[in-house]
Structure formats: structure tokens, C-alpha cells
CSV table of C-alpha atoms in Angstrom, one decimal:
chain,number,residue,atom,x,y,z
M,1,UNK,CA,0.0,0.0,0.0
M,2,UNK,CA,1.5,3.3,-1.0
M,3,UNK,CA,-0.3,5.5,1.5
M,4,UNK,CA,-2.2,5.0,4.7
M,5,UNK,CA,-4.2,7.9,6.0
M,6,UNK,CA,-4.1,8.1,9.8
M,7,UNK,CA,-5.2,10.2,12.8
M,8,UNK,CA,-2.8,11.7,15.3
M,9,UNK,CA,-4.2,12.2,18.8
M,10,UNK,CA,-2.4,14.3,21.4
M,11,UNK,CA,-3.9,12.7,24.6
M,12,UNK,CA,-1.8,15.0,26.7
M,13,UNK,CA,-3.5,18.0,25.3
M,14,UNK,CA,-7.1,16.7,25.1
M,15,UNK,CA,-9.4,18.3,27.7
M,16,UNK,CA,-12.5,16.3,26.9
M,17,UNK,CA,-14.6,19.2,25.6
M,18,UNK,CA,-16.1,17.0,22.9
M,19,UNK,CA,-15.9,19.7,20.2
M,20,UNK,CA,-14.7,16.9,17.8
M,21,UNK,CA,-17.7,14.8,18.5
M,22,UNK,CA,-20.2,17.6,18.1
M,23,UNK,CA,-18.5,18.9,14.9
M,24,UNK,CA,-18.7,15.4,13.5
M,25,UNK,CA,-22.4,15.1,14.3
M,26,UNK,CA,-23.0,18.5,12.7
M,27,UNK,CA,-21.2,17.8,9.5
M,28,UNK,CA,-22.6,14.3,9.1
M,29,UNK,CA,-26.0,15.2,10.5
M,30,UNK,CA,-26.0,12.2,12.8
M,31,UNK,CA,-29.0,11.4,15.0
M,32,UNK,CA,-28.8,10.9,18.7
M,33,UNK,CA,-27.0,7.6,19.4
M,34,UNK,CA,-24.6,7.8,16.4
M,35,UNK,CA,-21.2,9.2,17.2
M,36,UNK,CA,-18.6,8.4,14.7
M,37,UNK,CA,-16.1,10.3,16.9
M,38,UNK,CA,-16.6,10.3,20.6
M,39,UNK,CA,-14.7,11.1,23.7
M,40,UNK,CA,-14.4,8.7,26.6
M,41,UNK,CA,-13.1,9.4,30.1
M,42,UNK,CA,-10.8,6.9,31.6
M,43,UNK,CA,-9.9,7.2,35.3
M,44,UNK,CA,-9.3,5.6,38.6
M,45,UNK,CA,-7.5,5.9,41.9
M,46,UNK,CA,-8.9,6.0,45.5
M,47,UNK,CA,-9.2,7.9,48.7
M,48,UNK,CA,-7.7,6.7,52.0
M,49,UNK,CA,-8.0,7.8,55.6
M,50,UNK,CA,-5.6,10.5,56.6
M,51,UNK,CA,-2.8,8.9,58.5
M,52,UNK,CA,-3.0,11.2,61.5
M,53,UNK,CA,-6.1,13.5,61.2
M,54,UNK,CA,-9.4,11.8,62.1
M,55,UNK,CA,-12.4,12.2,59.8
M,56,UNK,CA,-10.2,13.3,56.9
M,57,UNK,CA,-9.6,11.5,53.7
M,58,UNK,CA,-6.9,12.2,51.2
M,59,UNK,CA,-6.7,11.2,47.5
M,60,UNK,CA,-4.2,8.6,46.5
M,61,UNK,CA,-3.2,8.2,42.8
M,62,UNK,CA,-6.4,9.7,41.5
M,63,UNK,CA,-6.2,10.3,37.8
M,64,UNK,CA,-8.4,10.7,34.7
M,65,UNK,CA,-7.8,11.3,31.0
M,66,UNK,CA,-9.9,11.8,28.0
M,67,UNK,CA,-9.6,9.9,24.7
M,68,UNK,CA,-11.1,10.9,21.5
M,69,UNK,CA,-12.0,7.8,19.5
M,70,UNK,CA,-13.1,7.5,15.9
M,71,UNK,CA,-12.6,4.8,13.2
M,72,UNK,CA,-8.9,3.9,13.2
M,73,UNK,CA,-9.0,3.0,9.5
M,74,UNK,CA,-7.0,0.0,10.5
M,75,UNK,CA,-4.3,-1.7,8.4
M,76,UNK,CA,-5.9,-5.0,9.2
M,77,UNK,CA,-9.6,-4.0,9.5
M,78,UNK,CA,-11.5,-6.8,11.3
M,79,UNK,CA,-14.8,-5.1,10.2
M,80,UNK,CA,-14.0,-5.6,6.5
M,81,UNK,CA,-12.7,-9.2,7.1
M,82,UNK,CA,-15.9,-10.3,8.9
M,83,UNK,CA,-18.4,-8.5,6.6
M,84,UNK,CA,-20.4,-11.3,4.8
M,85,UNK,CA,-21.4,-9.0,1.9
M,86,UNK,CA,-18.0,-7.3,1.4
M,87,UNK,CA,-19.7,-4.0,2.0
M,88,UNK,CA,-16.7,-2.7,3.9
M,89,UNK,CA,-13.7,-2.0,1.9
M,90,UNK,CA,-10.3,-0.4,2.3
M,91,UNK,CA,-9.4,2.3,-0.3
M,92,UNK,CA,-5.9,2.7,-1.8
M,93,UNK,CA,-5.4,5.7,0.6
M,94,UNK,CA,-6.2,3.5,3.6
M,95,UNK,CA,-9.7,4.9,4.3
M,96,UNK,CA,-12.1,2.1,5.4
M,97,UNK,CA,-15.6,2.7,4.0
M,98,UNK,CA,-19.1,1.1,4.2
M,99,UNK,CA,-21.0,0.7,1.0
M,100,UNK,CA,-24.5,1.2,2.4
M,101,UNK,CA,-26.2,-0.2,-0.8
M,102,UNK,CA,-24.4,-3.5,-0.2
M,103,UNK,CA,-24.8,-3.5,3.6
M,104,UNK,CA,-27.5,-5.9,5.0
M,105,UNK,CA,-27.4,-4.5,8.5
M,106,UNK,CA,-26.3,-7.8,10.2
M,107,UNK,CA,-24.1,-5.8,12.6
M,108,UNK,CA,-21.2,-8.3,12.6
M,109,UNK,CA,-18.7,-5.5,12.0
M,110,UNK,CA,-20.1,-3.6,15.1
M,111,UNK,CA,-19.4,-6.8,17.1
M,112,UNK,CA,-15.9,-7.3,15.6
M,113,UNK,CA,-14.5,-3.8,15.9
M,114,UNK,CA,-12.6,-3.3,19.2
M,115,UNK,CA,-13.0,0.5,18.9
M,116,UNK,CA,-16.8,0.7,18.5
M,117,UNK,CA,-16.4,2.5,15.1
M,118,UNK,CA,-19.1,0.9,13.0
M,119,UNK,CA,-22.5,2.1,14.3
M,120,UNK,CA,-25.9,0.9,13.3
M,121,UNK,CA,-28.4,3.5,11.9
M,122,UNK,CA,-31.7,2.1,13.0
M,123,UNK,CA,-33.8,4.3,10.7
M,124,UNK,CA,-31.8,3.3,7.6
M,125,UNK,CA,-31.1,-0.3,8.7
M,126,UNK,CA,-27.5,-0.1,7.7
M,127,UNK,CA,-24.1,0.4,9.3
M,128,UNK,CA,-22.4,3.8,9.3
M,129,UNK,CA,-19.0,4.9,10.4
M,130,UNK,CA,-16.3,7.6,10.1
M,131,UNK,CA,-15.4,8.1,6.5
M,132,UNK,CA,-12.4,10.4,7.3
M,133,UNK,CA,-14.5,13.3,5.8
M,134,UNK,CA,-13.4,12.0,2.4
M,135,UNK,CA,-15.5,14.7,0.7
M,136,UNK,CA,-13.6,17.4,2.5
M,137,UNK,CA,-10.2,15.7,1.9
M,138,UNK,CA,-11.1,15.7,-1.8
M,139,UNK,CA,-11.5,19.5,-1.6
M,140,UNK,CA,-8.2,19.9,0.2
M,141,UNK,CA,-9.8,20.6,3.6
M,142,UNK,CA,-9.3,19.0,7.0
M,143,UNK,CA,-11.6,16.4,8.5
M,144,UNK,CA,-14.1,18.4,10.7
M,145,UNK,CA,-12.9,16.8,14.0
M,146,UNK,CA,-9.4,18.0,13.3
M,147,UNK,CA,-10.5,21.4,12.3
M,148,UNK,CA,-12.8,21.8,15.3
M,149,UNK,CA,-10.3,20.9,18.1
M,150,UNK,CA,-9.6,24.0,20.1
M,151,UNK,CA,-6.6,22.3,21.8
M,152,UNK,CA,-5.1,21.2,18.4
M,153,UNK,CA,-5.0,17.7,19.8
M,154,UNK,CA,-6.1,16.1,16.5
M,155,UNK,CA,-4.1,15.9,13.3
M,156,UNK,CA,-4.3,13.7,10.3
M,157,UNK,CA,-1.9,12.7,7.5
M,158,UNK,CA,0.1,9.8,6.1
M,159,UNK,CA,0.8,7.2,8.9
M,160,UNK,CA,4.5,6.9,8.1
M,161,UNK,CA,4.9,10.7,8.2
M,162,UNK,CA,3.0,11.0,11.4
M,163,UNK,CA,5.1,8.2,12.9
M,164,UNK,CA,8.3,10.1,11.9
M,165,UNK,CA,7.0,13.2,13.5
M,166,UNK,CA,5.4,11.8,16.7
M,167,UNK,CA,6.7,8.2,17.2
M,168,UNK,CA,4.8,4.9,17.0
M,169,UNK,CA,2.8,4.8,20.2
M,170,UNK,CA,-0.8,3.8,19.6
M,171,UNK,CA,-2.0,1.5,22.3
M,172,UNK,CA,-3.2,2.9,25.6
M,173,UNK,CA,-6.0,1.9,27.9
M,174,UNK,CA,-8.9,1.5,27.4
M,175,UNK,CA,-8.0,0.9,23.7
M,176,UNK,CA,-7.1,-2.7,22.9
M,177,UNK,CA,-3.6,-3.9,21.9
M,178,UNK,CA,-2.6,-2.6,18.5
M,179,UNK,CA,-1.8,-6.1,17.4
M,180,UNK,CA,-5.5,-6.9,16.9
M,181,UNK,CA,-6.2,-4.6,13.9
M,182,UNK,CA,-3.0,-2.5,13.5
M,183,UNK,CA,-4.9,0.9,13.8
M,184,UNK,CA,-3.7,3.8,11.7
M,185,UNK,CA,-3.2,5.9,14.7
M,186,UNK,CA,-0.4,7.8,16.5
M,187,UNK,CA,-0.8,9.0,20.0
M,188,UNK,CA,1.1,11.3,22.4
M,189,UNK,CA,0.2,9.8,25.8
M,190,UNK,CA,-1.3,11.7,28.7
M,191,UNK,CA,1.1,11.7,31.7
M,192,UNK,CA,-1.2,9.2,33.5
M,193,UNK,CA,-1.8,7.0,30.5
M,194,UNK,CA,-1.6,3.2,31.0
M,195,UNK,CA,-0.6,0.8,28.2
M,196,UNK,CA,-3.4,-1.2,26.6
M,197,UNK,CA,-4.4,-4.2,28.8
M,198,UNK,CA,-2.7,-2.8,31.9
M,199,UNK,CA,-5.1,-0.1,32.8
M,200,UNK,CA,-5.4,0.8,36.5
M,201,UNK,CA,-8.7,2.5,35.9
M,202,UNK,CA,-12.0,2.1,34.2
M,203,UNK,CA,-14.1,3.8,31.5
M,204,UNK,CA,-16.1,6.2,33.6
M,205,UNK,CA,-18.9,6.9,31.1
M,206,UNK,CA,-19.8,3.5,29.7
M,207,UNK,CA,-22.8,5.0,27.9
M,208,UNK,CA,-20.2,6.7,25.6
M,209,UNK,CA,-19.0,3.4,24.2
G,1,UNK,CA,-14.4,40.1,12.5
G,2,UNK,CA,-11.8,37.3,13.3
G,3,UNK,CA,-9.4,38.9,10.9
G,4,UNK,CA,-9.7,42.3,12.6
G,5,UNK,CA,-9.0,40.7,16.0
G,6,UNK,CA,-5.9,39.0,14.6
G,7,UNK,CA,-4.8,42.3,13.0
G,8,UNK,CA,-5.3,44.1,16.3
G,9,UNK,CA,-3.6,41.5,18.5
G,10,UNK,CA,-0.6,43.0,20.3
G,11,UNK,CA,2.1,41.3,22.4
G,12,UNK,CA,4.4,42.8,24.9
G,13,UNK,CA,7.9,43.6,23.7
G,14,UNK,CA,10.8,41.6,25.1
G,15,UNK,CA,12.1,44.6,27.0
G,16,UNK,CA,8.7,45.3,28.5
G,17,UNK,CA,8.7,48.9,27.1
G,18,UNK,CA,5.4,48.5,25.2
G,19,UNK,CA,3.5,46.4,22.7
G,20,UNK,CA,4.1,45.2,19.2
G,21,UNK,CA,2.0,43.4,16.6
G,22,UNK,CA,1.7,39.7,17.1
G,23,UNK,CA,0.9,38.4,13.7
G,24,UNK,CA,2.6,39.0,10.4
G,25,UNK,CA,0.1,39.4,7.6
G,26,UNK,CA,1.1,39.3,3.9
G,27,UNK,CA,-0.7,40.3,0.7
G,28,UNK,CA,-1.1,36.6,0.1
G,29,UNK,CA,-2.9,36.1,3.5
G,30,UNK,CA,-5.3,39.0,2.7
G,31,UNK,CA,-6.1,37.4,-0.7
G,32,UNK,CA,-6.5,34.0,0.8
G,33,UNK,CA,-8.8,35.3,3.6
G,34,UNK,CA,-10.8,37.4,1.0
G,35,UNK,CA,-10.6,40.5,3.3
G,36,UNK,CA,-9.6,44.1,3.0
G,37,UNK,CA,-6.5,45.2,4.9
G,38,UNK,CA,-2.9,46.1,4.9
G,39,UNK,CA,0.1,43.8,5.3
G,40,UNK,CA,1.9,44.1,8.7
G,41,UNK,CA,4.9,42.6,10.4
G,42,UNK,CA,4.6,40.7,13.6
G,43,UNK,CA,6.2,38.0,15.6
G,44,UNK,CA,4.6,34.9,14.1
G,45,UNK,CA,2.9,34.1,10.7
G,46,UNK,CA,-0.8,33.9,10.3
G,47,UNK,CA,-0.3,30.2,9.3
G,48,UNK,CA,1.6,29.5,12.5
G,49,UNK,CA,-1.2,31.1,14.6
G,50,UNK,CA,-3.8,29.1,12.9
G,51,UNK,CA,-1.9,25.9,13.3
G,52,UNK,CA,-1.0,26.3,17.0
G,53,UNK,CA,-4.1,28.2,18.0
G,54,UNK,CA,-2.3,29.9,20.8
G,55,UNK,CA,0.8,32.1,21.4
G,56,UNK,CA,2.5,32.1,24.7
G,57,UNK,CA,5.0,34.8,25.8
G,58,UNK,CA,8.2,33.1,27.0
G,59,UNK,CA,9.2,34.0,30.5
G,60,UNK,CA,12.6,33.6,32.1
G,61,UNK,CA,14.1,34.6,35.4
G,62,UNK,CA,15.4,38.2,35.2
G,63,UNK,CA,13.4,39.2,32.1
G,64,UNK,CA,12.0,42.6,31.8
G,65,UNK,CA,8.4,41.5,31.9
G,66,UNK,CA,7.8,41.4,35.6
G,67,UNK,CA,5.4,43.7,37.5
G,68,UNK,CA,5.6,44.6,41.1
G,69,UNK,CA,2.3,45.6,42.6
G,70,UNK,CA,2.5,48.7,44.9
G,71,UNK,CA,6.2,49.1,44.1
G,72,UNK,CA,6.5,52.7,45.4
G,73,UNK,CA,4.8,51.7,48.7
G,74,UNK,CA,7.1,48.7,49.1
G,75,UNK,CA,10.2,50.8,48.5
G,76,UNK,CA,9.1,53.6,50.9
G,77,UNK,CA,5.8,52.9,52.8
G,78,UNK,CA,6.0,56.2,54.7
G,79,UNK,CA,6.3,58.4,51.7
G,80,UNK,CA,3.9,56.4,49.5
G,81,UNK,CA,1.0,55.2,51.7
G,82,UNK,CA,-1.7,53.0,50.2
G,83,UNK,CA,-5.3,54.2,50.3
G,84,UNK,CA,-6.4,52.6,53.5
G,85,UNK,CA,-7.3,54.1,56.9
G,86,UNK,CA,-3.9,53.2,58.3
G,87,UNK,CA,-2.0,53.8,55.0
G,88,UNK,CA,-0.7,50.3,55.3
G,89,UNK,CA,-1.7,46.9,53.8
G,90,UNK,CA,-4.3,45.9,56.4
G,91,UNK,CA,-4.5,42.4,57.7
G,92,UNK,CA,-7.0,43.8,60.2
G,93,UNK,CA,-9.4,45.9,58.2
G,94,UNK,CA,-12.3,47.4,60.0
G,95,UNK,CA,-13.2,49.3,56.8
G,96,UNK,CA,-13.8,46.1,54.9
G,97,UNK,CA,-15.8,44.6,57.8
G,98,UNK,CA,-17.9,47.8,57.9
G,99,UNK,CA,-18.4,47.8,54.1
G,100,UNK,CA,-19.8,44.2,54.1
G,101,UNK,CA,-21.9,45.0,57.2
G,102,UNK,CA,-23.4,48.1,55.6
G,103,UNK,CA,-24.5,46.0,52.6
G,104,UNK,CA,-27.0,44.6,55.1
G,105,UNK,CA,-26.7,40.9,54.3
G,106,UNK,CA,-24.2,39.4,56.6
G,107,UNK,CA,-21.1,40.3,58.6
G,108,UNK,CA,-17.5,39.2,58.3
G,109,UNK,CA,-14.6,39.5,60.9
G,110,UNK,CA,-12.1,42.3,60.3
G,111,UNK,CA,-9.3,39.7,60.2
G,112,UNK,CA,-9.1,36.8,57.7
G,113,UNK,CA,-10.5,33.7,59.3
G,114,UNK,CA,-12.7,30.8,58.5
G,115,UNK,CA,-16.3,31.8,58.0
G,116,UNK,CA,-18.8,29.1,58.7
G,117,UNK,CA,-20.9,28.5,55.5
G,118,UNK,CA,-24.7,28.3,55.7
G,119,UNK,CA,-25.7,24.8,54.6
G,120,UNK,CA,-22.0,23.9,54.2
G,121,UNK,CA,-19.8,21.2,55.9
G,122,UNK,CA,-20.9,21.9,59.4
G,123,UNK,CA,-24.6,21.8,58.5
G,124,UNK,CA,-24.2,18.3,57.0
G,125,UNK,CA,-24.0,17.0,60.6
G,126,UNK,CA,-26.7,16.4,63.2
G,127,UNK,CA,-24.0,16.3,65.9
G,128,UNK,CA,-20.9,18.2,64.7
G,129,UNK,CA,-18.9,17.5,67.8
G,130,UNK,CA,-19.3,13.7,67.6
G,131,UNK,CA,-19.4,13.8,63.8
G,132,UNK,CA,-22.8,12.3,63.4
G,133,UNK,CA,-24.3,13.0,60.0
G,134,UNK,CA,-27.7,14.6,59.7
G,135,UNK,CA,-30.7,14.3,57.3
G,136,UNK,CA,-28.7,15.9,54.5
G,137,UNK,CA,-25.2,14.4,54.9
G,138,UNK,CA,-23.6,15.4,51.6
G,139,UNK,CA,-22.4,18.8,50.4
G,140,UNK,CA,-23.5,19.8,47.0
G,141,UNK,CA,-21.8,22.5,45.1
G,142,UNK,CA,-22.7,23.7,41.6
G,143,UNK,CA,-20.4,24.0,38.6
G,144,UNK,CA,-20.5,25.8,35.3
G,145,UNK,CA,-21.4,22.8,33.2
G,146,UNK,CA,-19.7,22.0,29.9
G,147,UNK,CA,-23.0,21.5,28.1
G,148,UNK,CA,-24.1,25.2,28.1
G,149,UNK,CA,-23.3,28.7,29.2
G,150,UNK,CA,-25.3,29.0,32.4
G,151,UNK,CA,-28.7,28.2,30.9
G,152,UNK,CA,-27.9,29.1,27.3
G,153,UNK,CA,-28.0,26.3,24.7
G,154,UNK,CA,-29.4,23.8,27.2
G,155,UNK,CA,-31.9,22.7,24.5
G,156,UNK,CA,-29.3,21.7,21.9
G,157,UNK,CA,-29.7,17.9,21.4
G,158,UNK,CA,-26.1,17.2,20.3
G,159,UNK,CA,-24.8,18.9,23.5
G,160,UNK,CA,-27.4,17.1,25.6
G,161,UNK,CA,-26.1,13.9,24.2
G,162,UNK,CA,-22.4,14.9,24.8
G,163,UNK,CA,-23.0,16.1,28.4
G,164,UNK,CA,-26.0,14.5,30.1
G,165,UNK,CA,-26.3,16.8,33.2
G,166,UNK,CA,-25.2,14.0,35.5
G,167,UNK,CA,-24.9,14.1,39.2
G,168,UNK,CA,-21.2,13.5,39.9
G,169,UNK,CA,-20.2,11.6,43.1
G,170,UNK,CA,-17.5,9.5,44.5
G,171,UNK,CA,-17.9,5.7,44.2
G,172,UNK,CA,-17.6,5.2,48.0
G,173,UNK,CA,-20.7,7.3,48.6
G,174,UNK,CA,-22.6,5.5,45.8
G,175,UNK,CA,-21.7,2.1,47.1
G,176,UNK,CA,-23.2,2.6,50.6
G,177,UNK,CA,-26.4,3.7,48.8
G,178,UNK,CA,-26.5,0.8,46.4
G,179,UNK,CA,-26.0,3.2,43.4
G,180,UNK,CA,-24.2,2.4,40.2
G,181,UNK,CA,-23.1,4.7,37.3
G,182,UNK,CA,-26.1,5.5,35.1
G,183,UNK,CA,-28.7,4.9,37.9
G,184,UNK,CA,-31.4,7.4,38.4
G,185,UNK,CA,-31.2,9.0,41.8
G,186,UNK,CA,-33.4,11.4,43.9
G,187,UNK,CA,-31.5,14.3,45.2
G,188,UNK,CA,-33.2,16.0,48.2
G,189,UNK,CA,-32.2,19.2,49.9
G,190,UNK,CA,-33.9,21.4,52.5
G,191,UNK,CA,-35.5,23.3,49.6
G,192,UNK,CA,-36.4,20.8,46.8
G,193,UNK,CA,-36.0,17.6,44.9
G,194,UNK,CA,-34.5,16.7,41.6
G,195,UNK,CA,-33.9,13.5,39.6
G,196,UNK,CA,-30.7,12.8,37.8
G,197,UNK,CA,-28.5,10.0,36.5
G,198,UNK,CA,-25.3,9.4,38.4
G,199,UNK,CA,-21.7,9.6,37.1
G,200,UNK,CA,-19.1,8.1,39.5
G,201,UNK,CA,-15.5,9.2,39.6
G,202,UNK,CA,-12.7,9.3,42.1
G,203,UNK,CA,-12.0,12.9,41.0
G,204,UNK,CA,-14.9,13.8,43.3
G,205,UNK,CA,-14.2,14.0,47.0
G,206,UNK,CA,-16.1,11.6,49.2
G,207,UNK,CA,-19.2,13.2,50.9
G,208,UNK,CA,-19.2,16.0,48.3
G,209,UNK,CA,-21.3,15.9,45.1
G,210,UNK,CA,-21.7,18.3,42.2
G,211,UNK,CA,-24.3,19.2,39.6
G,212,UNK,CA,-24.1,21.7,36.8
G,213,UNK,CA,-26.1,24.9,37.2
G,214,UNK,CA,-28.4,26.2,34.5
G,215,UNK,CA,-30.5,23.3,33.5
G,216,UNK,CA,-34.0,24.1,32.2
G,217,UNK,CA,-36.5,23.3,35.0
G,218,UNK,CA,-38.9,20.4,34.1
G,219,UNK,CA,-41.2,19.9,37.1
G,220,UNK,CA,-43.2,16.7,37.2
G,221,UNK,CA,-46.6,18.1,38.2
G,222,UNK,CA,-47.6,14.8,39.9
G,223,UNK,CA,-44.7,14.7,42.3
G,224,UNK,CA,-43.3,18.2,42.3
G,225,UNK,CA,-39.9,16.8,41.5
G,226,UNK,CA,-37.7,18.6,38.9
G,227,UNK,CA,-36.6,16.1,36.3
G,228,UNK,CA,-34.0,18.3,34.6
G,229,UNK,CA,-31.7,18.6,37.6
G,230,UNK,CA,-31.9,22.4,37.9
G,231,UNK,CA,-29.7,23.4,40.9
G,232,UNK,CA,-31.9,26.4,41.7
G,233,UNK,CA,-34.5,23.9,42.9
G,234,UNK,CA,-32.0,22.5,45.4
G,235,UNK,CA,-30.4,25.7,46.6
G,236,UNK,CA,-32.1,28.1,49.0
G,237,UNK,CA,-32.5,31.8,48.6
G,238,UNK,CA,-29.8,32.6,51.2
G,239,UNK,CA,-28.6,36.2,50.7
G,240,UNK,CA,-25.0,36.9,51.6
G,241,UNK,CA,-23.0,40.1,51.0
G,242,UNK,CA,-19.5,38.7,50.6
G,243,UNK,CA,-17.6,35.5,50.7
G,244,UNK,CA,-19.8,32.4,50.3
G,245,UNK,CA,-22.8,32.7,48.1
G,246,UNK,CA,-25.8,30.9,49.7
G,247,UNK,CA,-27.5,30.0,46.4
G,248,UNK,CA,-24.5,28.1,45.0
G,249,UNK,CA,-24.3,25.2,47.4
G,250,UNK,CA,-26.3,23.2,49.9
G,251,UNK,CA,-26.6,20.0,51.8
G,252,UNK,CA,-28.3,17.0,50.1
G,253,UNK,CA,-29.3,13.4,50.6
G,254,UNK,CA,-29.1,11.0,47.7
G,255,UNK,CA,-31.2,7.9,47.3
G,256,UNK,CA,-31.7,5.4,44.5
G,257,UNK,CA,-34.9,6.3,42.6
G,258,UNK,CA,-37.3,3.4,42.7
G,259,UNK,CA,-39.7,4.8,40.2
G,260,UNK,CA,-39.3,4.9,36.4
G,261,UNK,CA,-35.7,5.7,35.5
G,262,UNK,CA,-35.1,9.0,33.7
G,263,UNK,CA,-34.7,8.9,29.9
G,264,UNK,CA,-31.4,10.3,28.7
G,265,UNK,CA,-31.8,14.1,28.2
G,266,UNK,CA,-30.9,13.8,24.5
G,267,UNK,CA,-34.0,11.7,24.0
G,268,UNK,CA,-36.4,14.3,25.5
G,269,UNK,CA,-38.5,16.2,23.0
G,270,UNK,CA,-36.5,19.4,22.2
G,271,UNK,CA,-37.9,22.6,23.8
G,272,UNK,CA,-38.0,25.6,21.5
G,273,UNK,CA,-38.8,28.7,23.6
G,274,UNK,CA,-40.3,30.9,20.7
G,275,UNK,CA,-42.7,28.1,19.7
G,276,UNK,CA,-43.7,27.6,23.4
G,277,UNK,CA,-44.5,31.4,23.7
């Protein structure tokens, strides 16, 4: 493959404002329930009794960080591999797309994807997902999530170029190991970030999944 | 509009002697932005500003950008008194105590000291000395919530979906009440009752809970309970002149709601004020 489009996410800069999520919903006119890009909060820690002062508790290792998640346009997309009608394909530039005319709405891809990227549109009866704003890219513009981020925590570009610029880190809790689907993603971790599978916290807003 | 702001953005000079233009604007920029204007020279290019979104002035020890408040007074307090009764910085300030008293709401001591808050920590106890909690054992304080600006934009469905106006509490307080994330709970204060879904996080201190201010009231006529989680329903009309604001916090009790769970705010029919009027 000559090119692989990818997202870069600066987890250390993200404040969880969800501007990316709302911009995506605006541009793609998504109904409630569909969020091609969404922001999860991952956190943990605890409080313990103060060692000397009675009736006082103090935080110990309390942490939280936000992760903005969209389709990772994986190099080994499980969604495309499992689709019984071959409705999901990977373009030459790496973008993974659903052909809704071919989709039968069986939702296997939703079940296969470890990032929750393919989402079922109940009204249309077909799967939908992030298309990397391919229409905007064709006009030379940025994907809306990238354009909307007030912290400039999102970027996009060729995976190899992003890796040269920011390194190869791409697997942090609560995301799964990158071995699974080889996501086209580069991440600058938050200072409290855990590696995938070793998380010391939990997703605090499970309804966001 | 945005272009005018960028043109007008000034930044302090390195020697602190005044201000200079922040952004360099070229003829090409003006053509690209399709605006009228003149090129100017600044510290960073328009492209750099757009890419980074911010510009931060670099500081270093010994730079010329410092500012000493009341510098003349500090150098010679006798010759340059400050505008207080004593001419000094007053740790004991009868003038301030009088000012607050004359407002007619409450009184403060003339020295800095802890002021007991009405419906604060102490009022969460039935027996403060022996630390026995009362009917409303939790402190609730209100935050500016991410979904809206005070009450503005509270009816935008995408924002309601992104930020569900959840009651935020510590998992240890939820556990003793049999509450899990997403459960609907009844929040009761001395003044009113609201229903909300719960969000649990260790970022919240135990025995303290928070709810965003500004939600649009939605009273259930049958029960008198507000379904929207408007904090004005929970807080009392407690007037204060200075310091703590009585309408921003209160004591509450939280119980698991045994009635019908609340629908997510994003699924409520949208309220459009003009249409309602």
C-alpha cells in the first residue's frame, strides 16, 4: 500500500470538551446515538483515611484522562474481514468505507470492531462509520474533527509521516492492543496513560461506548 | 471580524517597554482570507497562529516583563502610603468589615478567618462534635457545566447527548447507597428535589457531590420533583454580602430512585422557547 491515512491524537492536550464529537455530528447530520467520533473518560484511583487527622480522607493516585476515538482506519480492519457481503472495503489511501447499498445491517462489524467504530443506523437499517471526511479531503480541507479541536489535539496525515513526527505509540488503555487490527493511529500519551491491557482505571462513562 | 481581531492582536515587547504586533500578515494572506486590509509585520505568521491556536509569551528569570504591585509603597511605605485608613496593607481591616456589614446581608470579621458557611460542611452533621451526620449528609456544590453557558444552549440535542447533566459523586458514597453509574437518583435538599443520572469518579471528594447549574427546569406536576436537575430547585435563597454565596451550594441526601428511570436528556423532545411562547 502506497499510502495509509491516519489520525494523530495528542492525549496529553485533550481536555475532553467533545468539540470533535459535536462537529462530526453536525457535519454528518448524525441522529442521537450515532457518534462516529466520541470522547471517553478513563480514570481511577482511590481515597484513604488521613494517617493522623481523624475524619479526613486524602486522594491517592487519583487520575483521569480523555480519549477521542473514531474509526482507526486499521491496516488489518476486522470489520472488513468479517463483513459477509463485502460492503466494507479499504481504499488505496487507507480509508475504510461502508457501502450502504451493499450492507444488509447484520451488525457483525459492530461486534468485531474493538474500537466501536461501525455504528448501526436504526432508521436506515445499515451500518455507518467515520469516512475520514473523504469529501472534505477531496476539496483539500481537513476532517471536521481535526478542524474543530480547540486544543489542536487532533491531526491527520500519512501514517508513516505522522510516525516520523510523533513516534509509533498507539496502544493505551482503554483501547485494545494494536496487534489486533493495526490501527492507523499515532498517540502522544497523557502523563497518567496506561498501556493497553494494563489499565489501572475504568471507563467512567460506559454509555459513551 | 476574526481577521480584525488578529490584526489588532498585540504582544508585549521583550524589553517590556510597550507592545508590538503579534501576527505577520502578507498580501497573500489577505487574498486567501478574502478580506480588506494592509500587510503588517509581527512575531509569528498567520499560518503559525492558525496551526498552533495559541501564542505564549516566553518568560525567564530576570526578564523585563515582571510587574511589582505597589512598588512605590514597598520601597518607601511612609512616603507612599496606600489608600487605607492606616495607610498600610491591612491584615486587620475594620473598613472592609464595615463595608460588608453596611451592605446589610451578613457580617465578616475584620481579620481573615474561617467563615462558617450556611448549609456547608458543618450543617451536614446532626451532631458536629461527635461527627454524626444529619438528614442531608452530603455537600452539593454547583459548577459551570460543559453543556451550556449558564442556561444558554441547554436545549441543543447534540450537546445534551455529549454532556448528560449527570450528578457527579464518589464511588464510595454510591456504594453505601447501592447506586451504580447511570442509575437514576433522587437528590433531596432542604429546599427541593430533583432526579438525575449518576456519574461516578474518584475525582470527586467523598461526601461531596456536584451538579451543573443552569438546566431548564422540568417539574413533574404529579410529584413536584424537577426532572431536569436544575440546581436552583435544590439551593435556598440565602442572601450573603460577601464570601460564600448561599445560592450556590447546599446539603443534600441522595437515594436510589425506585420509580421509572429517567430517559437520557438527549431523548427528551426538544424545547423551543419561541414556539412555546
